[in-house]
PDB file of C-alpha atoms in Angstrom:
ATOM      1  CA  MET A 224      83.612  82.649  -7.254  1.00 46.00           C
ATOM      2  CA  ASN A 225      85.023  84.364  -4.156  1.00 49.00           C
ATOM      3  CA  SER A 226      81.866  86.410  -3.618  1.00 47.00           C
ATOM      4  CA  LYS A 227      79.740  83.297  -3.748  1.00 49.00           C
ATOM      5  CA  LYS A 228      81.919  81.564  -1.182  1.00 50.00           C
ATOM      6  CA  SER A 229      81.902  84.564   1.129  1.00 56.00           C
ATOM      7  CA  ASN A 230      78.095  84.777   1.019  1.00 67.00           C
ATOM      8  CA  ARG A 231      77.664  81.107   1.862  1.00 78.00           C
ATOM      9  CA  ILE A 232      76.146  80.565   5.317  1.00 78.00           C
ATOM     10  CA  PRO A 233      78.297  78.247   7.466  1.00 81.00           C
ATOM     11  CA  PRO A 234      76.675  74.834   8.094  1.00 88.00           C
ATOM     12  CA  LEU A 235      76.972  75.270  11.873  1.00 86.00           C
ATOM     13  CA  ARG A 236      74.996  78.511  11.682  1.00 89.00           C
ATOM     14  CA  VAL A 237      72.284  76.877   9.585  1.00 92.00           C
ATOM     15  CA  ALA A 238      71.985  73.996  12.060  1.00 94.00           C
ATOM     16  CA  LEU A 239      71.945  76.458  14.970  1.00 93.00           C
ATOM     17  CA  TYR A 240      69.185  78.569  13.415  1.00 93.00           C
ATOM     18  CA  VAL A 241      67.044  75.535  12.551  1.00 96.00           C
ATOM     19  CA  PHE A 242      67.452  74.085  16.054  1.00 96.00           C
ATOM     20  CA  CYS A 243      66.687  77.392  17.809  1.00 95.00           C
ATOM     21  CA  ALA A 244      63.690  78.149  15.593  1.00 96.00           C
ATOM     22  CA  GLY A 245      62.304  74.670  16.225  1.00 96.00           C
ATOM     23  CA  MET A 246      62.820  74.932  19.985  1.00 95.00           C
ATOM     24  CA  PHE A 247      61.231  78.384  20.034  1.00 95.00           C
ATOM     25  CA  ALA A 248      58.141  76.975  18.327  1.00 96.00           C
ATOM     26  CA  VAL A 249      57.996  73.975  20.703  1.00 94.00           C
ATOM     27  CA  MET A 250      58.448  76.127  23.806  1.00 92.00           C
ATOM     28  CA  ALA A 251      55.905  78.697  22.617  1.00 92.00           C
ATOM     29  CA  ILE A 252      53.293  75.983  22.052  1.00 92.00           C
ATOM     30  CA  LEU A 253      53.994  74.350  25.419  1.00 88.00           C
ATOM     31  CA  THR A 254      53.835  77.729  27.182  1.00 87.00           C
ATOM     32  CA  ILE A 255      50.492  78.617  25.602  1.00 88.00           C
ATOM     33  CA  ILE A 256      48.996  75.184  26.306  1.00 86.00           C
ATOM     34  CA  GLY A 257      50.382  75.248  29.832  1.00 82.00           C
ATOM     35  CA  ARG A 258      48.894  78.677  30.424  1.00 78.00           C
ATOM     36  CA  ILE A 259      45.463  77.566  29.217  1.00 80.00           C
ATOM     37  CA  TYR A 260      45.333  74.287  31.146  1.00 77.00           C
ATOM     38  CA  GLY A 261      47.501  75.290  34.108  1.00 71.00           C
ATOM     39  CA  PHE A 262      50.256  72.734  33.519  1.00 70.00           C
ATOM     40  CA  PHE A 263      53.128  75.100  34.272  1.00 60.00           C
ATOM     41  CA  HIS A 264      51.407  77.640  36.480  1.00 54.00           C
ATOM     42  CA  PRO A 265      54.125  77.904  39.185  1.00 58.00           C
ATOM     43  CA  SER A 266      56.817  78.247  36.521  1.00 67.00           C
ATOM     44  CA  PHE A 267      54.874  80.057  33.789  1.00 74.00           C
ATOM     45  CA  ALA A 268      57.199  83.079  33.874  1.00 77.00           C
ATOM     46  CA  ALA A 269      60.224  80.796  33.561  1.00 79.00           C
ATOM     47  CA  MET A 270      58.571  79.038  30.614  1.00 83.00           C
ATOM     48  CA  ALA A 271      57.931  82.368  28.896  1.00 85.00           C
ATOM     49  CA  ALA A 272      61.481  83.557  29.575  1.00 86.00           C
ATOM     50  CA  ASN A 273      62.975  80.313  28.295  1.00 87.00           C
ATOM     51  CA  THR A 274      60.870  80.605  25.160  1.00 91.00           C
ATOM     52  CA  LEU A 275      62.215  84.083  24.440  1.00 92.00           C
ATOM     53  CA  LEU A 276      65.788  82.927  25.083  1.00 91.00           C
ATOM     54  CA  TRP A 277      65.628  80.808  21.929  1.00 94.00           C
ATOM     55  CA  LEU A 278      65.563  84.055  19.952  1.00 93.00           C
ATOM     56  CA  PHE A 279      68.980  84.989  21.356  1.00 90.00           C
ATOM     57  CA  PRO A 280      71.061  83.727  18.374  1.00 88.00           C
ATOM     58  CA  PHE A 281      68.884  85.665  15.934  1.00 90.00           C
ATOM     59  CA  VAL A 282      68.804  88.849  18.017  1.00 90.00           C
ATOM     60  CA  SER A 283      72.546  88.745  18.716  1.00 85.00           C
ATOM     61  CA  ARG A 284      73.315  88.263  15.016  1.00 81.00           C
ATOM     62  CA  TRP A 285      71.093  91.223  14.180  1.00 83.00           C
ATOM     63  CA  LEU A 286      72.592  93.467  16.852  1.00 81.00           C
ATOM     64  CA  LEU A 287      76.231  92.384  16.743  1.00 75.00           C
ATOM     65  CA  LYS A 288      76.561  91.170  13.143  1.00 72.00           C
ATOM     66  CA  ASP A 289      79.629  88.898  13.311  1.00 66.00           C
ATOM     67  CA  GLY A 290      80.619  90.179  16.738  1.00 70.00           C
ATOM     68  CA  ILE A 291      80.136  86.748  18.280  1.00 75.00           C
ATOM     69  CA  GLY A 292      80.970  83.497  16.552  1.00 77.00           C
ATOM     70  CA  ASP A 293      78.717  80.544  15.862  1.00 83.00           C
ATOM     71  CA  GLY A 294      80.668  78.368  18.280  1.00 81.00           C
ATOM     72  CA  MET A 295      79.858  80.516  21.316  1.00 82.00           C
ATOM     73  CA  LEU A 296      76.232  80.882  20.221  1.00 88.00           C
ATOM     74  CA  THR A 297      76.015  77.096  19.968  1.00 89.00           C
ATOM     75  CA  ILE A 298      77.336  76.753  23.532  1.00 88.00           C
ATOM     76  CA  CYS A 299      74.672  79.217  24.698  1.00 89.00           C
ATOM     77  CA  ALA A 300      71.966  77.279  22.839  1.00 92.00           C
ATOM     78  CA  VAL A 301      73.072  74.017  24.451  1.00 93.00           C
ATOM     79  CA  PHE A 302      72.904  75.660  27.882  1.00 93.00           C
ATOM     80  CA  ILE A 303      69.421  77.034  27.180  1.00 93.00           C
ATOM     81  CA  PHE A 304      68.332  73.549  26.108  1.00 94.00           C
ATOM     82  CA  PHE A 305      69.534  71.836  29.273  1.00 94.00           C
ATOM     83  CA  ALA A 306      68.495  74.660  31.618  1.00 91.00           C
ATOM     84  CA  GLY A 307      65.159  75.506  30.008  1.00 87.00           C
ATOM     85  CA  PHE A 308      63.828  72.382  28.348  1.00 90.00           C
ATOM     86  CA  PHE A 309      65.259  69.655  30.575  1.00 92.00           C
ATOM     87  CA  GLY A 310      65.022  71.724  33.745  1.00 89.00           C
ATOM     88  CA  THR A 311      61.622  73.373  33.397  1.00 83.00           C
ATOM     89  CA  VAL A 312      59.646  71.306  30.880  1.00 85.00           C
ATOM     90  CA  LEU A 313      60.886  67.834  31.832  1.00 87.00           C
ATOM     91  CA  GLY A 314      61.045  68.777  35.506  1.00 85.00           C
ATOM     92  CA  PHE A 315      64.695  67.949  36.181  1.00 91.00           C
ATOM     93  CA  TYR A 316      64.903  70.782  38.719  1.00 87.00           C
ATOM     94  CA  GLY A 317      62.427  68.992  40.934  1.00 85.00           C
ATOM     95  CA  SER A 318      63.384  65.366  40.279  1.00 91.00           C
ATOM     96  CA  ILE A 319      67.201  65.666  40.375  1.00 93.00           C
ATOM     97  CA  TRP A 320      68.423  67.441  43.496  1.00 91.00           C
ATOM     98  CA  TRP A 321      71.730  68.669  42.030  1.00 95.00           C
ATOM     99  CA  TYR A 322      70.428  69.759  38.617  1.00 95.00           C
ATOM    100  CA  ASP A 323      69.473  73.312  39.609  1.00 93.00           C
ATOM    101  CA  LEU A 324      72.819  73.771  41.379  1.00 95.00           C
ATOM    102  CA  ALA A 325      74.718  72.569  38.315  1.00 96.00           C
ATOM    103  CA  MET A 326      72.815  74.874  35.968  1.00 95.00           C
ATOM    104  CA  HIS A 327      73.408  77.922  38.171  1.00 96.00           C
ATOM    105  CA  THR A 328      77.117  77.074  38.405  1.00 97.00           C
ATOM    106  CA  LEU A 329      77.309  76.829  34.633  1.00 96.00           C
ATOM    107  CA  PHE A 330      75.308  80.055  34.369  1.00 96.00           C
ATOM    108  CA  GLY A 331      77.942  81.775  36.501  1.00 97.00           C
ATOM    109  CA  TYR A 332      80.684  80.452  34.224  1.00 96.00           C
ATOM    110  CA  LEU A 333      78.886  81.647  31.089  1.00 94.00           C
ATOM    111  CA  GLY A 334      78.205  85.014  32.735  1.00 95.00           C
ATOM    112  CA  ALA A 335      81.941  85.494  33.229  1.00 95.00           C
ATOM    113  CA  ILE A 336      82.463  84.653  29.561  1.00 92.00           C
ATOM    114  CA  ALA A 337      79.926  87.378  28.749  1.00 91.00           C
ATOM    115  CA  GLY A 338      82.052  89.787  30.805  1.00 92.00           C
ATOM    116  CA  LEU A 339      85.096  88.874  28.716  1.00 91.00           C
ATOM    117  CA  PHE A 340      83.031  89.402  25.579  1.00 88.00           C
ATOM    118  CA  PHE A 341      81.962  92.911  26.613  1.00 87.00           C
ATOM    119  CA  LEU A 342      85.535  93.792  27.536  1.00 89.00           C
ATOM    120  CA  CYS A 343      86.909  92.579  24.216  1.00 86.00           C
ATOM    121  CA  LYS A 344      84.328  94.607  22.318  1.00 81.00           C
ATOM    122  CA  LEU A 345      84.869  97.808  24.288  1.00 83.00           C
ATOM    123  CA  CYS A 346      88.666  97.806  24.308  1.00 84.00           C
ATOM    124  CA  ASP A 347      91.795  95.811  23.580  1.00 80.00           C
ATOM    125  CA  ALA A 348      91.436  93.207  26.310  1.00 78.00           C
ATOM    126  CA  GLN A 349      94.947  91.884  25.848  1.00 77.00           C
ATOM    127  CA  ALA A 350      96.338  95.334  26.638  1.00 82.00           C
ATOM    128  CA  GLN A 351      94.456  95.530  29.939  1.00 85.00           C
ATOM    129  CA  LYS A 352      95.766  94.471  33.331  1.00 90.00           C
ATOM    130  CA  ALA A 353      94.838  90.973  34.425  1.00 89.00           C
ATOM    131  CA  GLY A 354      93.179  92.279  37.574  1.00 92.00           C
ATOM    132  CA  LEU A 355      90.799  94.459  35.571  1.00 92.00           C
ATOM    133  CA  ILE A 356      89.840  91.600  33.259  1.00 92.00           C
ATOM    134  CA  LEU A 357      89.136  89.272  36.166  1.00 94.00           C
ATOM    135  CA  LEU A 358      87.154  91.962  37.989  1.00 95.00           C
ATOM    136  CA  VAL A 359      84.963  92.696  34.949  1.00 95.00           C
ATOM    137  CA  CYS A 360      84.314  89.003  34.250  1.00 95.00           C
ATOM    138  CA  PHE A 361      83.447  88.354  37.891  1.00 97.00           C
ATOM    139  CA  ALA A 362      81.262  91.463  38.221  1.00 97.00           C
ATOM    140  CA  VAL A 363      79.285  90.794  35.031  1.00 96.00           C
ATOM    141  CA  SER A 364      78.649  87.194  36.090  1.00 97.00           C
ATOM    142  CA  MET A 365      77.354  88.255  39.501  1.00 97.00           C
ATOM    143  CA  MET A 366      75.263  90.977  37.874  1.00 96.00           C
ATOM    144  CA  PHE A 367      73.494  88.340  35.774  1.00 95.00           C
ATOM    145  CA  ALA A 368      72.935  86.272  38.918  1.00 95.00           C
ATOM    146  CA  ALA A 369      71.360  89.249  40.686  1.00 95.00           C
ATOM    147  CA  LEU A 370      69.175  90.102  37.685  1.00 94.00           C
ATOM    148  CA  TRP A 371      67.913  86.516  37.458  1.00 91.00           C
ATOM    149  CA  GLU A 372      67.013  86.422  41.149  1.00 91.00           C
ATOM    150  CA  ILE A 373      65.245  89.787  40.799  1.00 92.00           C
ATOM    151  CA  PHE A 374      63.313  88.340  37.853  1.00 88.00           C
ATOM    152  CA  GLU A 375      62.308  85.271  39.883  1.00 85.00           C
ATOM    153  CA  PHE A 376      61.255  87.381  42.866  1.00 87.00           C
ATOM    154  CA  SER A 377      59.237  89.773  40.695  1.00 86.00           C
ATOM    155  CA  THR A 378      57.399  86.998  38.874  1.00 80.00           C
ATOM    156  CA  ASP A 379      56.661  85.200  42.138  1.00 79.00           C
ATOM    157  CA  VAL A 380      55.119  88.362  43.556  1.00 80.00           C
ATOM    158  CA  LEU A 381      53.197  89.328  40.434  1.00 80.00           C
ATOM    159  CA  LEU A 382      52.150  85.862  39.232  1.00 72.00           C
ATOM    160  CA  SER A 383      52.035  83.945  42.535  1.00 71.00           C
ATOM    161  CA  GLY A 384      54.815  81.633  41.436  1.00 71.00           C
ATOM    162  CA  THR A 385      57.200  79.514  43.496  1.00 75.00           C
ATOM    163  CA  ALA A 386      60.480  80.056  41.633  1.00 75.00           C
ATOM    164  CA  GLN A 387      62.246  81.150  44.819  1.00 79.00           C
ATOM    165  CA  GLY A 388      60.765  78.492  47.060  1.00 76.00           C
ATOM    166  CA  ILE A 389      57.494  77.316  48.549  1.00 77.00           C
ATOM    167  CA  PRO A 390      55.993  79.723  51.128  1.00 79.00           C
ATOM    168  CA  THR A 391      56.197  78.579  54.739  1.00 85.00           C
ATOM    169  CA  VAL A 392      53.697  79.562  57.431  1.00 84.00           C
ATOM    170  CA  LEU A 393      55.286  80.582  60.740  1.00 81.00           C
ATOM    171  CA  PRO A 394      53.680  79.785  64.130  1.00 83.00           C
ATOM    172  CA  ASP A 395      52.308  83.332  64.296  1.00 81.00           C
ATOM    173  CA  GLY A 396      50.573  82.865  60.944  1.00 78.00           C
ATOM    174  CA  THR A 397      53.028  84.938  58.918  1.00 82.00           C
ATOM    175  CA  GLU A 398      53.766  83.531  55.471  1.00 80.00           C
ATOM    176  CA  VAL A 399      57.411  83.755  54.399  1.00 81.00           C
ATOM    177  CA  VAL A 400      59.575  82.318  51.627  1.00 80.00           C
ATOM    178  CA  PRO A 401      62.899  80.837  52.835  1.00 81.00           C
ATOM    179  CA  VAL A 402      65.974  82.405  51.251  1.00 83.00           C
ATOM    180  CA  ASN A 403      67.852  79.089  51.030  1.00 87.00           C
ATOM    181  CA  ASP A 404      67.075  78.551  47.341  1.00 87.00           C
ATOM    182  CA  THR A 405      68.066  82.101  46.387  1.00 91.00           C
ATOM    183  CA  MET A 406      71.325  81.974  48.315  1.00 93.00           C
ATOM    184  CA  GLU A 407      72.215  78.545  46.943  1.00 93.00           C
ATOM    185  CA  ASP A 408      71.680  79.864  43.415  1.00 94.00           C
ATOM    186  CA  ILE A 409      73.895  82.900  44.065  1.00 95.00           C
ATOM    187  CA  LEU A 410      76.606  80.777  45.679  1.00 97.00           C
ATOM    188  CA  CYS A 411      76.595  78.362  42.740  1.00 97.00           C
ATOM    189  CA  ASN A 412      76.827  81.313  40.362  1.00 97.00           C
ATOM    190  CA  LEU A 413      79.768  82.558  42.449  1.00 97.00           C
ATOM    191  CA  CYS A 414      81.511  79.199  42.066  1.00 98.00           C
ATOM    192  CA  GLY A 415      81.026  79.290  38.299  1.00 97.00           C
ATOM    193  CA  ALA A 416      82.415  82.828  38.065  1.00 97.00           C
ATOM    194  CA  LEU A 417      85.418  81.916  40.211  1.00 97.00           C
ATOM    195  CA  ALA A 418      86.032  78.823  38.078  1.00 96.00           C
ATOM    196  CA  PHE A 419      86.271  80.974  34.953  1.00 95.00           C
ATOM    197  CA  CYS A 420      88.504  83.503  36.701  1.00 94.00           C
ATOM    198  CA  ALA A 421      90.824  80.671  37.796  1.00 94.00           C
ATOM    199  CA  GLN A 422      90.855  79.331  34.258  1.00 92.00           C
ATOM    200  CA  TYR A 423      91.712  82.762  32.845  1.00 91.00           C
ATOM    201  CA  ALA A 424      94.449  83.255  35.436  1.00 90.00           C
ATOM    202  CA  LEU A 425      95.905  79.905  34.365  1.00 88.00           C
ATOM    203  CA  HIS A 426      95.804  81.100  30.771  1.00 87.00           C
ATOM    204  CA  LEU A 427      97.862  84.159  31.681  1.00 84.00           C
ATOM    205  CA  PHE A 428     100.644  81.947  32.974  1.00 84.00           C
ATOM    206  CA  THR A 429     100.550  79.077  30.465  1.00 82.00           C
ATOM    207  CA  LYS A 430      98.852  80.573  27.361  1.00 74.00           C
ATOM    208  CA  LYS A 431      97.356  77.104  26.867  1.00 74.00           C
ATOM    209  CA  SER A 432      94.191  77.195  28.934  1.00 71.00           C
ATOM    210  CA  PHE A 433      91.263  75.338  27.391  1.00 73.00           C
ATOM    211  CA  LEU A 434      88.982  77.573  25.245  1.00 78.00           C
ATOM    212  CA  ILE A 435      90.405  80.933  26.404  1.00 81.00           C
ATOM    213  CA  PRO A 436      92.509  81.601  23.257  1.00 77.00           C
ATOM    214  CA  GLN A 437      89.549  80.630  21.073  1.00 76.00           C
ATOM    215  CA  MET A 438      87.285  82.988  23.021  1.00 80.00           C
ATOM    216  CA  MET A 439      89.739  85.876  22.655  1.00 77.00           C
ATOM    217  CA  ARG A 440      89.872  85.350  18.888  1.00 75.00           C
ATOM    218  CA  ASP A 441      86.112  84.934  18.666  1.00 76.00           C
ATOM    219  CA  PHE A 442      85.373  88.073  20.673  1.00 78.00           C
ATOM    220  CA  ARG A 443      87.829  90.440  19.027  1.00 71.00           C
ATOM    221  CA  PRO A 444      86.407  93.156  16.714  1.00 64.00           C
ATOM    222  CA  SER A 445      85.319  91.993  13.288  1.00 54.00           C
ATOM    223  CA  LYS A 446      87.646  92.261  10.311  1.00 46.00           C
ATOM    224  CA  THR A 447      85.617  95.063   8.817  1.00 38.00           C
ATOM    225  CA  ALA A 448      85.955  97.091  11.988  1.00 41.00           C
ATOM    226  CA  GLU A 449      89.714  96.442  12.109  1.00 43.00           C
ATOM    227  CA  LYS A 450      90.137  97.691   8.549  1.00 43.00           C
ATOM    228  CA  GLU A 451      88.233 100.879   9.334  1.00 38.00           C
TER     229      GLU A 451
END
């Protein structure tokens, strides 16, 4: 009886896998069709990247086993849905002026959570100084921001995309891409990282900050590792 219960897959995980597998199939089909007919040419690299992101829950489960809970994976899937499907496929980035800023702010917040996750897996986070925890969370978040901007720049250069802005021709005929979009993205990411750091600092004083205790429990080493 106990073994059967322990081998039962949680309903949330089943729903998460079905949703992610379905979205991966939808995004893959849209990316292929868009590539053939040129629907998403300026954002083809983003479409391809967003398609691969739907494999994240499966890859993370394979690599980390139970190292990250279904709740956090669900939050990541929801973010991918709003950032990738609504933003790129439905064109919210172009039609809603604040949508890209909001997604990059949330990306910065989630990046800081990833920093907390890495710290919890590498050491006893609760035994570390608060300054170190905040520094790691902030640094990891900004690292993700830098990597994303590098990805956008590289794909624009290699695939003639416009992820970092539409080229502008100067009076002397030189073609340049304004850095406004890139800097706005980084600044929004910065705000998201600082928001998480402020939330974690509040948790240190009150022990009641929203989601932080749940994250710490979710990110701690698995029971099997603790027994070993």
